mmCIF file of C-alpha atoms in Angstrom:
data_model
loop_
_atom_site.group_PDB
_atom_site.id
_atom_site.type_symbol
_atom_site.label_atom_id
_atom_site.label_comp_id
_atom_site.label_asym_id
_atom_site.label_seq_id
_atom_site.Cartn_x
_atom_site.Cartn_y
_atom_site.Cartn_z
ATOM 1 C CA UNK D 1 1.179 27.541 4.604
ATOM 2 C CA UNK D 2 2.921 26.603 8.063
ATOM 3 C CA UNK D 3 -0.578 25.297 9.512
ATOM 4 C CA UNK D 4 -0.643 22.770 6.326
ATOM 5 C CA UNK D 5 2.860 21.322 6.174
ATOM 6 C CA UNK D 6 2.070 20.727 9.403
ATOM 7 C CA UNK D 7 -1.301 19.108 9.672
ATOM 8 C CA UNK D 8 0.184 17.657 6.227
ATOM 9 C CA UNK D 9 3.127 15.695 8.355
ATOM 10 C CA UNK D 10 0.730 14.828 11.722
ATOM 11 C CA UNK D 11 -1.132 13.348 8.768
ATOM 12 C CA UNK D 12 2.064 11.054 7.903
ATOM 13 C CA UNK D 13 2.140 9.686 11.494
ATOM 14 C CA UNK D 14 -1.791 9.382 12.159
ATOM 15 C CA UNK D 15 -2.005 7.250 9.046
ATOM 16 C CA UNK D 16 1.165 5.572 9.038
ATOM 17 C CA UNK D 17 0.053 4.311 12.238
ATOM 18 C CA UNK D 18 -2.822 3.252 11.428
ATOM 19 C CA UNK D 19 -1.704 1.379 8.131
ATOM 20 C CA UNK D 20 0.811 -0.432 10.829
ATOM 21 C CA UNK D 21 -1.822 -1.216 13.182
ATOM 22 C CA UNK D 22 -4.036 -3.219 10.331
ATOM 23 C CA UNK D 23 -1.234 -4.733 8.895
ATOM 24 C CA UNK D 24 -0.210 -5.895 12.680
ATOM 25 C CA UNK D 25 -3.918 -7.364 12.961
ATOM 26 C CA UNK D 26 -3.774 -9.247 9.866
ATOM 27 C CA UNK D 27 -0.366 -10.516 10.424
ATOM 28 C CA UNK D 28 -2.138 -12.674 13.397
ATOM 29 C CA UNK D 29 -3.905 -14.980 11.622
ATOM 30 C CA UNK D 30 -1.851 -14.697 8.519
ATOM 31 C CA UNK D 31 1.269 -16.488 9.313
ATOM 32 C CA UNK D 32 -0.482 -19.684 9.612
ATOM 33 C CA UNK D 33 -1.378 -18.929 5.787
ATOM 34 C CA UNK D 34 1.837 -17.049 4.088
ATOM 35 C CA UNK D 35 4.791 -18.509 6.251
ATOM 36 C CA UNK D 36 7.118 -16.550 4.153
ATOM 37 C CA UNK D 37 5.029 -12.935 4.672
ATOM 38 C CA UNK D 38 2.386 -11.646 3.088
ATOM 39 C CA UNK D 39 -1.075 -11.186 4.568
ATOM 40 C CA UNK D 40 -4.869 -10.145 3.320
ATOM 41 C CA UNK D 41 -5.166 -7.160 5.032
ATOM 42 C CA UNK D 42 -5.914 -3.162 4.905
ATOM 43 C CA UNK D 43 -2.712 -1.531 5.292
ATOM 44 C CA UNK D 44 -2.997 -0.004 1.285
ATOM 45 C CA UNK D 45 -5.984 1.710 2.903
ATOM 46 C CA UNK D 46 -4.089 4.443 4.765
ATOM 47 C CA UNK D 47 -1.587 5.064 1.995
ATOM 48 C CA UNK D 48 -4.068 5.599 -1.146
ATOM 49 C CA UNK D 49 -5.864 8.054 1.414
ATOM 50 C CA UNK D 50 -2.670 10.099 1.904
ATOM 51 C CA UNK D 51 -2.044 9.794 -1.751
ATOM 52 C CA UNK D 52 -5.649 10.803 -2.345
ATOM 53 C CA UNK D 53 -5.410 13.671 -0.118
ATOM 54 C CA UNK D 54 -2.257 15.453 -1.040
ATOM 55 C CA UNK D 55 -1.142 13.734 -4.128
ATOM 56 C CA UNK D 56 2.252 11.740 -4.581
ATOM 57 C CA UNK D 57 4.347 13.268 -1.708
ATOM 58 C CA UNK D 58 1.961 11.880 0.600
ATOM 59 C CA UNK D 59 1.558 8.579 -0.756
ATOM 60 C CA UNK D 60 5.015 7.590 -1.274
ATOM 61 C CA UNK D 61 6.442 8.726 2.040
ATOM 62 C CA UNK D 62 3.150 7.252 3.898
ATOM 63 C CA UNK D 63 4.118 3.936 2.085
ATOM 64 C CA UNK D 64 8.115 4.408 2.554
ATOM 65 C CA UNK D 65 7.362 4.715 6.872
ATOM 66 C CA UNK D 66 4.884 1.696 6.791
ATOM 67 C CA UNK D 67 7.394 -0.547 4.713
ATOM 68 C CA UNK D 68 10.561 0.353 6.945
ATOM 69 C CA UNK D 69 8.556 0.189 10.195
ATOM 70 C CA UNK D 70 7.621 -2.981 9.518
ATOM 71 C CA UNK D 71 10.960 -4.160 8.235
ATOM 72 C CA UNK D 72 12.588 -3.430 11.343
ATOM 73 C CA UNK D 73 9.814 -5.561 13.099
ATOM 74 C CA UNK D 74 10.532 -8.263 11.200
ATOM 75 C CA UNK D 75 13.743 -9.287 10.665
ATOM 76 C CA UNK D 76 12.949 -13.195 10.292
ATOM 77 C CA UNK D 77 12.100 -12.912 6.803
ATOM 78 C CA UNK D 78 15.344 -11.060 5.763
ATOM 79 C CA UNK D 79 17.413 -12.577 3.259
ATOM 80 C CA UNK D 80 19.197 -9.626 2.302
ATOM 81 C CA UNK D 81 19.437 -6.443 1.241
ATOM 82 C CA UNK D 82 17.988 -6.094 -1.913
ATOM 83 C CA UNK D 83 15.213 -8.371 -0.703
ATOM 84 C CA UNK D 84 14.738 -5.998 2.267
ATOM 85 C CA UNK D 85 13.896 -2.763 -0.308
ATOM 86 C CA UNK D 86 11.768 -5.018 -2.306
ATOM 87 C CA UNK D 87 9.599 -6.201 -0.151
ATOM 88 C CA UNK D 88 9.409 -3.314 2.548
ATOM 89 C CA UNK D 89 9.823 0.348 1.476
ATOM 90 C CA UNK D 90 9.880 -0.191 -2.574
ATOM 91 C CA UNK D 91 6.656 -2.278 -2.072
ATOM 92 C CA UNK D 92 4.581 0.186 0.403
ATOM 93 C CA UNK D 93 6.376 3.129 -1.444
ATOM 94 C CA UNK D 94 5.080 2.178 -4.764
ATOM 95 C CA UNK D 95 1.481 2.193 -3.439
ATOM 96 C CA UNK D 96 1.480 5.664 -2.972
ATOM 97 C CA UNK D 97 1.555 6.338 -6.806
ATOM 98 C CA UNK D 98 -2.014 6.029 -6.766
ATOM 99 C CA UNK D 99 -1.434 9.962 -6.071
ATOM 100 C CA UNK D 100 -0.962 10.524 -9.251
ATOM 101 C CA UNK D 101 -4.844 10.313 -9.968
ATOM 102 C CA UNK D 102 -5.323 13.147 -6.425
ATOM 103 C CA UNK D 103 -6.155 16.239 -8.485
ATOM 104 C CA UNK D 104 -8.580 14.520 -11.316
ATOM 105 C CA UNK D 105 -10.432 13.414 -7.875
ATOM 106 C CA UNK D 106 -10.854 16.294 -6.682
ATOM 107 C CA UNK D 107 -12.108 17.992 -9.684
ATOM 108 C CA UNK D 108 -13.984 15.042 -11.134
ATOM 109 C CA UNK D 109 -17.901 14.508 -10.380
ATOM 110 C CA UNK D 110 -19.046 11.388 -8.004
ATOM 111 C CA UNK D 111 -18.886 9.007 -10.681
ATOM 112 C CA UNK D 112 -14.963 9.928 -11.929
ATOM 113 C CA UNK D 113 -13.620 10.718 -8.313
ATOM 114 C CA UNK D 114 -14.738 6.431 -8.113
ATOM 115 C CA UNK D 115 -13.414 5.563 -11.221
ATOM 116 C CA UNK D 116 -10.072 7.576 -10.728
ATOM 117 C CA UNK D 117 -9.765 6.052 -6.842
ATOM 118 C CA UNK D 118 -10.420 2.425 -8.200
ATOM 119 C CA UNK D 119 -7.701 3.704 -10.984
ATOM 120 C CA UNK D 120 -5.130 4.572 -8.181
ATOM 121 C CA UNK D 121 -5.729 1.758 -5.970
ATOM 122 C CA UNK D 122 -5.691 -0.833 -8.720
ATOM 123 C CA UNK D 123 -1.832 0.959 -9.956
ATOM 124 C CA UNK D 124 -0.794 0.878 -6.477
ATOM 125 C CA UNK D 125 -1.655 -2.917 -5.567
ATOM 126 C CA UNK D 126 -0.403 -3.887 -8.631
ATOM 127 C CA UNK D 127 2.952 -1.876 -8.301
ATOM 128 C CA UNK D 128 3.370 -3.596 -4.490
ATOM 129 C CA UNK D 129 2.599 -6.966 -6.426
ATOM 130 C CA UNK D 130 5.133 -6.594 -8.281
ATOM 131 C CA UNK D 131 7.954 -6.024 -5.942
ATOM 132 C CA UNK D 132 6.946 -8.892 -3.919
ATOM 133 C CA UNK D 133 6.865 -10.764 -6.959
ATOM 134 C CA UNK D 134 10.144 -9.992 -7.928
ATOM 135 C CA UNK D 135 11.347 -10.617 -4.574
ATOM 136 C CA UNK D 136 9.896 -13.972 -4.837
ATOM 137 C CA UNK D 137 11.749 -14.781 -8.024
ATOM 138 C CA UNK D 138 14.965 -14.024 -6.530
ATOM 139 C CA UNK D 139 15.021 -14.668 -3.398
ATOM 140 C CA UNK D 140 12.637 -16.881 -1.956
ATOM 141 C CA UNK D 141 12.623 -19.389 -5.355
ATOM 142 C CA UNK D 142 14.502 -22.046 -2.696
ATOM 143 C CA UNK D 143 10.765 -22.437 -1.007
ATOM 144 C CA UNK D 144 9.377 -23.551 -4.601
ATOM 145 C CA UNK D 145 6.473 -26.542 -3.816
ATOM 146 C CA UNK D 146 7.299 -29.450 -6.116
ATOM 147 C CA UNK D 147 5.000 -28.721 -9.392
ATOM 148 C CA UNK D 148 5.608 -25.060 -9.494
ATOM 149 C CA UNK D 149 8.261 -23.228 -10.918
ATOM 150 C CA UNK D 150 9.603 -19.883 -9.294
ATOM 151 C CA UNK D 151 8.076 -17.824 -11.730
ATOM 152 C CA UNK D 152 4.533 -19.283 -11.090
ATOM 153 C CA UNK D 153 5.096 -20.111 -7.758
ATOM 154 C CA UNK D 154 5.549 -15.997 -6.740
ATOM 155 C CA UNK D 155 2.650 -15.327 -9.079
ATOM 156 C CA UNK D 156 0.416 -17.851 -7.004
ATOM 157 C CA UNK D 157 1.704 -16.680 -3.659
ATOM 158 C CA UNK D 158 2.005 -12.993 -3.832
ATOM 159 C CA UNK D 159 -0.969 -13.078 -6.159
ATOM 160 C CA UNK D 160 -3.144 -14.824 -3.143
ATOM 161 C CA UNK D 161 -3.243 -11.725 -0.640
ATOM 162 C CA UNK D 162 -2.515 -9.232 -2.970
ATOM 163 C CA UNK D 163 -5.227 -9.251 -5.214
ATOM 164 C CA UNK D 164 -7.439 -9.721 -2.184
ATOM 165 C CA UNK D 165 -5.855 -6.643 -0.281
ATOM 166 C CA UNK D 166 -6.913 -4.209 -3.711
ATOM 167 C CA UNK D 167 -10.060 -5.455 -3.741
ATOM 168 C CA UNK D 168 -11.025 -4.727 0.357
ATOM 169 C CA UNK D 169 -9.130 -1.762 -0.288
ATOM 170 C CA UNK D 170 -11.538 -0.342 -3.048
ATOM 171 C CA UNK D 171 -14.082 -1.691 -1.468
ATOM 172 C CA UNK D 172 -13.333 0.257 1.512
ATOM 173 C CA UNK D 173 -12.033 3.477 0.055
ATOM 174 C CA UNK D 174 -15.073 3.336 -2.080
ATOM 175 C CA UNK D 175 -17.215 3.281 1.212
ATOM 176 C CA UNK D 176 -15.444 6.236 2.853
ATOM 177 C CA UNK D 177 -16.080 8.281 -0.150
ATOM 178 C CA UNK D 178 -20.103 8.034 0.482
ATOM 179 C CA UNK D 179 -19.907 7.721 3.896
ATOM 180 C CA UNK D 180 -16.978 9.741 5.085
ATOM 181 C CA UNK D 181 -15.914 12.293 1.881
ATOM 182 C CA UNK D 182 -13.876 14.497 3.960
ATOM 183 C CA UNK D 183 -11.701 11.851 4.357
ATOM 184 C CA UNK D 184 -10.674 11.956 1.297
ATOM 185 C CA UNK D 185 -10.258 15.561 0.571
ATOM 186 C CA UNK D 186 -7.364 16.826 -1.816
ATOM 187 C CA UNK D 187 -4.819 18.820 0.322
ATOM 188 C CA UNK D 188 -1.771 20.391 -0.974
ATOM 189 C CA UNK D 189 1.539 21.129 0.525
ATOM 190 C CA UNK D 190 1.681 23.276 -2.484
ATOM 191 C CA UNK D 191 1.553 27.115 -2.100
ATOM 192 C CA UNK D 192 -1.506 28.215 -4.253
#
């Protein structure tokens, strides 16, 4: 029980890290394309694996670390405060309810674990979606091209890294799951 609580939280860091590492890389060539945040990139990768591995609790606090880690590096884009739990924590946090689907994966054949992880990542880039969009409503409506209203405009924006970032990220987790299945494994904190 002690061993898996704590390869469970080395588990947090390893892929926390590495979610902030891909987001880092994307965020290169990015801000030339989303001046206001937002980039194409693999960071929901990381977090659906935790949340595939040991359900919800690793998900959401995977997603919570990588949202306020990379809040605190970048303070440019703060507006304020409700702006900053929208579109840092709430937003990364939300993709780890793609754990909900961890236990039908790891009882379903080859064909249902796929269908359950395209399930899980398709909730969780819609749920980060969302907050951003939100966030774009309310807070960054002020950047609104001409033609566009707020509404449209976030849909547009958020819309045009977000819906790319789901589909590398089944794409990917979809890979790992022929190539590397043990990287996907359900774990439980859970006593059984």
């Amino acid at each position: 029980m002690r061993q898996r609580h704590i390869r469970f939280i080395a588990e947090i860091g390893i892929f926390s890290a590495v979610g902030l590492a891909l987001d880092f890389f994307a965020s290169l060539y990015s801000s030339f394309i989303w001046e206001l945040g937002g980039s194409i990139s693999l960071v929901l990768v990381p977090i659906v694996i935790m949340a595939f591995r040991w359900g919800l609790k690793g998900g959401l606090v995977t997603g919570f670390i990588i949202g306020t880690v990379q809040l605190l590096g970048n303070v440019k884009g703060v507006i304020e405060i409700t702006q900053i739990l929208l579109d840092y924590p709430l937003a990364f946090m939300s993709a780890g309810i793609a754990g909900i689907f961890a236990k039908k994966i790891a009882t379903k054949e080859a064909e249902a674990k796929s269908f359950y992880m395209v399930l899980g990542i398709v909730l969780a880039g819609t749920l980060r979606f969302l907050f951003h969009f939100v966030s774009g409503v309310i807070f960054f409506a002020i950047y609104t091209p001409d033609g566009f209203d707020p509404v449209t405009w976030s849909i547009v924006y958020n819309g045009g890294y977000m819906v790319p970032t789901t589909v590398l990220t089944i794409i990917v987790v979809l890979i790992m799951q022929k190539q590397a299945p043990h990287l996907l494994a359900f774990e439980s904190v859970e006593t059984e």
